[in-house]
Amino acid sequence: MRLDLCTWREVEAYLKQSSGIVIPVGSNEQHGPIGLIGTDALCAQSVALEMAKLTRALVAPTLCYTPAPFNMSFPGTISISEETFQQMVEEIVTGLASQGFTKLYFLNGHGANLAPLKRLQEPVRRPDNCSIRIRSWWDFEPVNELRRDFYGDWEGMHATPSEVAITQATHRIVEDVSATQAPRKLSADYMKVHAGDKHGPADQHRRDFPDGRVGSHSALARPEHGEALLSAAASAAAHDYADWIDD
Ligand code: NI
C-alpha cells in the first residue's frame, strides 16, 4: 500500500496494527545509453511495492534526489550533496517516528546512498525508540545468484544489466545499437576501490566512461530477467522485513 495514496485516517488505522514502513531510496542519474535516468529509484520502488503486496507494509514516497555528483556531466542527472541528503533522511526518520513509525526499512537502489543511510544507525542521529534497517535490493543471495547466472562479470558497476532488466520489465525498453558493444572491462581492484559509488569528479568520470556504463554490459538485459530479478528481490525482502518486524 502506498502512503501517498492513503488518507490520514487509513494511516492512523494502519499504525494500530504496525509500526513498520518501507522507504524506497534511489537516484536520478544517467544509466548509460539504454538505461533510464530514474533506474535506481524505479528499481527500489518496484521492489518495495511488490514486497508490500506480500507483507501488507506501507510504502513511503520514493526518495530520488540523492547524491550522484560524479554523474553531473551527463545531462538529466540531478544530484544533491551528501550533507543535504543526510539531513533530509534524518528529518524524515524523526518525523515518522513522532507519529509511531518506529521501524523504518530503507529499500535502496543506489550505492552512494549507503554511507549516509548507515550513519542513521548512530544513536545521536535517530530517536531512541526507532530502529532502522537498510537493504539494497541486490543484497539478497537469490538475487545475486540470478545476476551471476544471467550476466557473470558483465554485471559490472553501473548501468548494470540487472537494473536495466528490471526497468525493462516494469517501465520501458530503449534500443541503441552502440550499446550492443561490450564496455571496457574493469579489474577486480577497480571495483573494490570504487564500491559504493566512490568515483572522481564529474568531468573526469565522463571522460573515463564516455557512454555512462561503468563495466556493465547493459544490453544483456532482458525484460524476462527483470521479472525474475524483481520477484526474487521482492520475496527475499518480504521475508527479511517480516522477520525483522516480528522481533
Ligand atoms: Ni543504478
Short mmCIF file of C-alpha atoms and ligand atoms in Angstrom, two decimals:
data_model
loop_
_atom_site.label_atom_id
_atom_site.label_comp_id
_atom_site.label_asym_id
_atom_site.label_seq_id
_atom_site.Cartn_x
_atom_site.Cartn_y
_atom_site.Cartn_z
CA MET A 1 0.00 0.00 0.00
CA ARG A 2 1.40 3.39 -0.99
CA LEU A 3 1.42 6.01 1.74
CA ASP A 4 0.75 8.78 -0.79
CA LEU A 5 -2.45 7.04 -1.91
CA CYS A 6 -3.79 6.68 1.65
CA THR A 7 -5.90 9.08 3.68
CA TRP A 8 -4.66 10.10 7.12
CA ARG A 9 -7.43 8.03 8.72
CA GLU A 10 -6.21 4.95 6.88
CA VAL A 11 -2.67 5.66 8.11
CA GLU A 12 -3.93 6.07 11.67
CA ALA A 13 -5.69 2.69 11.41
CA TYR A 14 -2.53 1.09 9.95
CA LEU A 15 -0.48 2.36 12.91
CA LYS A 16 -2.75 0.43 15.28
CA GLN A 17 -1.60 -2.77 13.51
CA SER A 18 2.01 -1.98 12.63
CA SER A 19 4.82 0.46 13.34
CA GLY A 20 6.72 -0.51 10.18
CA ILE A 21 7.18 1.40 6.94
CA VAL A 22 9.29 0.79 3.83
CA ILE A 23 11.15 3.75 2.32
CA PRO A 24 12.49 3.20 -1.21
CA VAL A 25 15.65 5.21 -1.98
CA GLY A 26 17.14 5.56 -5.45
CA SER A 27 18.75 8.29 -7.55
CA ASN A 28 18.09 10.41 -10.61
CA GLU A 29 21.22 9.96 -12.73
CA GLN A 30 22.43 8.76 -16.12
CA HIS A 31 22.39 4.99 -16.57
CA GLY A 32 24.23 4.55 -19.87
CA PRO A 33 22.86 4.54 -23.43
CA ILE A 34 19.82 2.30 -22.79
CA GLY A 35 19.26 2.78 -19.04
CA LEU A 36 16.62 5.22 -17.80
CA ILE A 37 17.67 8.22 -15.70
CA GLY A 38 15.37 7.03 -12.91
CA THR A 39 16.66 3.43 -12.92
CA ASP A 40 17.75 3.28 -9.26
CA ALA A 41 14.57 4.89 -7.95
CA LEU A 42 12.34 2.82 -10.27
CA CYS A 43 14.03 -0.44 -9.19
CA ALA A 44 13.83 0.38 -5.48
CA GLN A 45 10.20 1.45 -5.83
CA SER A 46 9.19 -1.61 -7.86
CA VAL A 47 10.80 -3.98 -5.36
CA ALA A 48 9.23 -2.12 -2.41
CA LEU A 49 5.73 -2.19 -3.94
CA GLU A 50 5.95 -5.92 -4.80
CA MET A 51 7.31 -6.62 -1.32
CA ALA A 52 4.44 -4.65 0.20
CA LYS A 53 1.91 -6.90 -1.54
CA LEU A 54 3.45 -9.84 0.35
CA THR A 55 3.76 -8.11 3.74
CA ARG A 56 0.95 -5.50 3.69
CA ALA A 57 3.62 -2.95 4.66
CA LEU A 58 3.07 0.71 3.95
CA VAL A 59 5.48 2.18 1.37
CA ALA A 60 6.60 5.81 1.72
CA PRO A 61 7.21 8.02 -1.36
CA THR A 62 10.46 7.10 -3.12
CA LEU A 63 13.46 9.32 -2.42
CA CYS A 64 15.09 10.08 -5.76
CA TYR A 65 17.00 13.32 -5.03
CA THR A 66 20.22 11.82 -3.68
CA PRO A 67 23.99 12.25 -4.10
CA ALA A 68 25.41 11.41 -7.56
CA PRO A 69 27.97 14.23 -8.11
CA PHE A 70 30.20 12.04 -10.34
CA ASN A 71 27.41 11.83 -12.97
CA MET A 72 26.67 15.56 -13.19
CA SER A 73 28.43 15.91 -16.56
CA PHE A 74 25.71 13.72 -18.10
CA PRO A 75 22.53 15.75 -18.78
CA GLY A 76 19.49 14.78 -16.76
CA THR A 77 21.38 13.82 -13.64
CA ILE A 78 20.18 15.70 -10.56
CA SER A 79 22.45 15.41 -7.52
CA ILE A 80 22.21 16.82 -4.03
CA SER A 81 25.10 16.91 -1.56
CA GLU A 82 25.61 14.07 0.86
CA GLU A 83 25.11 16.53 3.75
CA THR A 84 21.71 17.65 2.41
CA PHE A 85 20.64 14.06 1.83
CA GLN A 86 21.81 13.11 5.32
CA GLN A 87 19.80 15.93 6.86
CA MET A 88 16.72 15.09 4.78
CA VAL A 89 16.66 11.42 5.80
CA GLU A 90 17.25 12.33 9.45
CA GLU A 91 14.25 14.66 9.37
CA ILE A 92 12.11 12.03 7.63
CA VAL A 93 13.06 9.47 10.30
CA THR A 94 12.34 11.87 13.16
CA GLY A 95 9.00 12.92 11.69
CA LEU A 96 7.82 9.36 11.03
CA ALA A 97 8.96 8.22 14.49
CA SER A 98 6.97 11.02 16.14
CA GLN A 99 3.81 9.56 14.56
CA GLY A 100 4.52 5.98 15.66
CA PHE A 101 6.52 4.64 12.69
CA THR A 102 9.37 3.26 14.75
CA LYS A 103 10.57 0.50 12.42
CA LEU A 104 11.92 2.03 9.24
CA TYR A 105 13.06 -0.23 6.41
CA PHE A 106 15.10 1.54 3.74
CA LEU A 107 14.98 -0.35 0.44
CA ASN A 108 17.94 1.02 -1.50
CA GLY A 109 18.86 1.08 -5.19
CA HIS A 110 21.91 3.41 -5.33
CA GLY A 111 25.40 2.75 -3.94
CA ALA A 112 26.16 6.35 -2.92
CA ASN A 113 23.16 6.34 -0.55
CA LEU A 114 24.65 3.66 1.66
CA ALA A 115 27.18 5.66 3.68
CA PRO A 116 24.70 8.40 4.71
CA LEU A 117 21.92 5.85 5.34
CA LYS A 118 24.20 3.76 7.55
CA ARG A 119 25.01 6.85 9.63
CA LEU A 120 21.31 6.90 10.61
CA GLN A 121 22.07 3.91 12.80
CA GLU A 122 24.24 6.07 15.06
CA PRO A 123 22.15 6.73 18.20
CA VAL A 124 22.62 10.54 18.00
CA ARG A 125 21.02 10.66 14.56
CA ARG A 126 17.72 8.93 15.34
CA PRO A 127 15.10 8.90 18.11
CA ASP A 128 15.70 6.30 20.86
CA ASN A 129 12.52 4.35 20.13
CA CYS A 130 13.35 3.95 16.47
CA SER A 131 15.04 1.06 14.66
CA ILE A 132 16.36 1.25 11.16
CA ARG A 133 17.18 -1.47 8.67
CA ILE A 134 18.89 -0.85 5.34
CA ARG A 135 18.92 -3.33 2.49
CA SER A 136 19.81 -2.84 -1.16
CA TRP A 137 17.68 -4.97 -3.48
CA TRP A 138 20.82 -6.79 -4.72
CA ASP A 139 21.89 -7.76 -1.17
CA PHE A 140 19.84 -10.94 -1.16
CA GLU A 141 21.50 -14.21 -2.20
CA PRO A 142 18.70 -15.42 -4.54
CA VAL A 143 19.04 -12.12 -6.44
CA ASN A 144 22.81 -12.47 -6.65
CA GLU A 145 22.54 -15.99 -7.99
CA LEU A 146 20.36 -14.70 -10.81
CA ARG A 147 22.75 -11.81 -11.53
CA ARG A 148 25.68 -14.23 -11.75
CA ASP A 149 23.72 -16.70 -13.90
CA PHE A 150 22.43 -14.08 -16.32
CA TYR A 151 25.48 -11.81 -16.67
CA GLY A 152 28.61 -13.10 -14.87
CA ASP A 153 31.30 -10.40 -14.78
CA TRP A 154 29.34 -8.23 -17.24
CA GLU A 155 27.10 -7.15 -14.38
CA GLY A 156 29.84 -4.56 -13.70
CA MET A 157 29.23 -1.49 -11.54
CA HIS A 158 26.86 0.98 -13.18
CA ALA A 159 24.07 0.75 -15.72
CA THR A 160 24.10 -2.91 -14.78
CA PRO A 161 22.12 -5.29 -16.98
CA SER A 162 20.17 -6.41 -13.89
CA GLU A 163 18.84 -2.94 -13.05
CA VAL A 164 18.15 -2.20 -16.72
CA ALA A 165 16.27 -5.53 -16.97
CA ILE A 166 14.01 -4.57 -14.04
CA THR A 167 13.06 -1.25 -15.65
CA GLN A 168 12.51 -3.06 -18.97
CA ALA A 169 10.02 -5.34 -17.21
CA THR A 170 8.28 -2.53 -15.35
CA HIS A 171 8.60 0.61 -17.49
CA ARG A 172 10.29 0.89 -20.87
CA ILE A 173 12.77 -0.72 -23.28
CA VAL A 174 15.28 1.51 -25.10
CA GLU A 175 17.15 0.23 -28.17
CA ASP A 176 20.55 1.65 -29.19
CA VAL A 177 22.98 -0.17 -31.47
CA SER A 178 26.00 1.49 -29.87
CA ALA A 179 25.15 -0.29 -26.63
CA THR A 180 25.46 -3.75 -28.18
CA GLN A 181 29.25 -3.45 -27.96
CA ALA A 182 30.69 -4.52 -24.61
CA PRO A 183 32.13 -1.72 -22.44
CA ARG A 184 35.69 -1.67 -21.15
CA LYS A 185 36.12 -4.45 -18.62
CA LEU A 186 37.00 -3.34 -15.08
CA SER A 187 39.63 -5.02 -12.93
CA ALA A 188 38.59 -6.58 -9.62
CA ASP A 189 40.79 -3.97 -7.99
CA TYR A 190 38.95 -1.08 -9.64
CA MET A 191 35.61 -2.45 -8.46
CA LYS A 192 36.87 -2.83 -4.90
CA VAL A 193 38.30 0.70 -4.66
CA HIS A 194 35.21 2.33 -6.23
CA ALA A 195 32.49 0.30 -4.43
CA GLY A 196 29.65 2.44 -3.01
CA ASP A 197 29.99 4.81 -5.99
CA LYS A 198 33.31 6.30 -4.84
CA HIS A 199 34.02 7.95 -8.17
CA GLY A 200 36.05 11.06 -9.04
CA PRO A 201 34.96 14.50 -10.33
CA ALA A 202 32.17 14.65 -12.92
CA ASP A 203 34.23 15.76 -15.95
CA GLN A 204 36.84 13.08 -15.33
CA HIS A 205 34.12 10.45 -14.80
CA ARG A 206 32.56 11.28 -18.17
CA ARG A 207 35.99 11.16 -19.84
CA ASP A 208 36.72 7.76 -18.28
CA PHE A 209 33.27 6.30 -19.08
CA PRO A 210 32.04 8.27 -22.13
CA ASP A 211 28.73 6.44 -22.63
CA GLY A 212 27.99 6.17 -18.91
CA ARG A 213 28.42 2.42 -18.47
CA VAL A 214 30.92 1.52 -15.77
CA GLY A 215 31.98 -2.02 -16.64
CA SER A 216 28.36 -3.10 -17.16
CA HIS A 217 27.12 -4.63 -20.41
CA SER A 218 23.62 -3.18 -20.17
CA ALA A 219 22.47 -4.65 -23.50
CA LEU A 220 22.47 -8.16 -21.99
CA ALA A 221 19.31 -7.11 -20.10
CA ARG A 222 16.02 -8.83 -20.99
CA PRO A 223 12.59 -7.97 -19.61
CA GLU A 224 12.09 -11.60 -18.56
CA HIS A 225 15.29 -11.38 -16.49
CA GLY A 226 13.84 -8.26 -14.92
CA GLU A 227 10.68 -10.10 -13.93
CA ALA A 228 12.72 -12.88 -12.31
CA LEU A 229 15.02 -10.42 -10.51
CA LEU A 230 12.10 -8.35 -9.28
CA SER A 231 10.24 -11.33 -7.93
CA ALA A 232 13.37 -12.79 -6.24
CA ALA A 233 14.20 -9.42 -4.64
CA ALA A 234 10.62 -8.77 -3.51
CA SER A 235 10.21 -12.17 -1.96
CA ALA A 236 13.61 -12.09 -0.17
CA ALA A 237 12.98 -8.55 1.08
CA ALA A 238 9.48 -9.51 2.25
CA HIS A 239 10.89 -12.36 4.36
CA ASP A 240 13.62 -10.12 5.71
CA TYR A 241 11.10 -7.40 6.61
CA ALA A 242 8.62 -9.83 8.21
CA ASP A 243 11.31 -11.48 10.38
CA TRP A 244 12.64 -8.11 11.47
CA ILE A 245 9.24 -6.57 12.23
CA ASP A 246 8.27 -9.59 14.38
CA ASP A 247 11.41 -9.34 16.52
NI NI B 1 21.89 2.25 -10.75
#
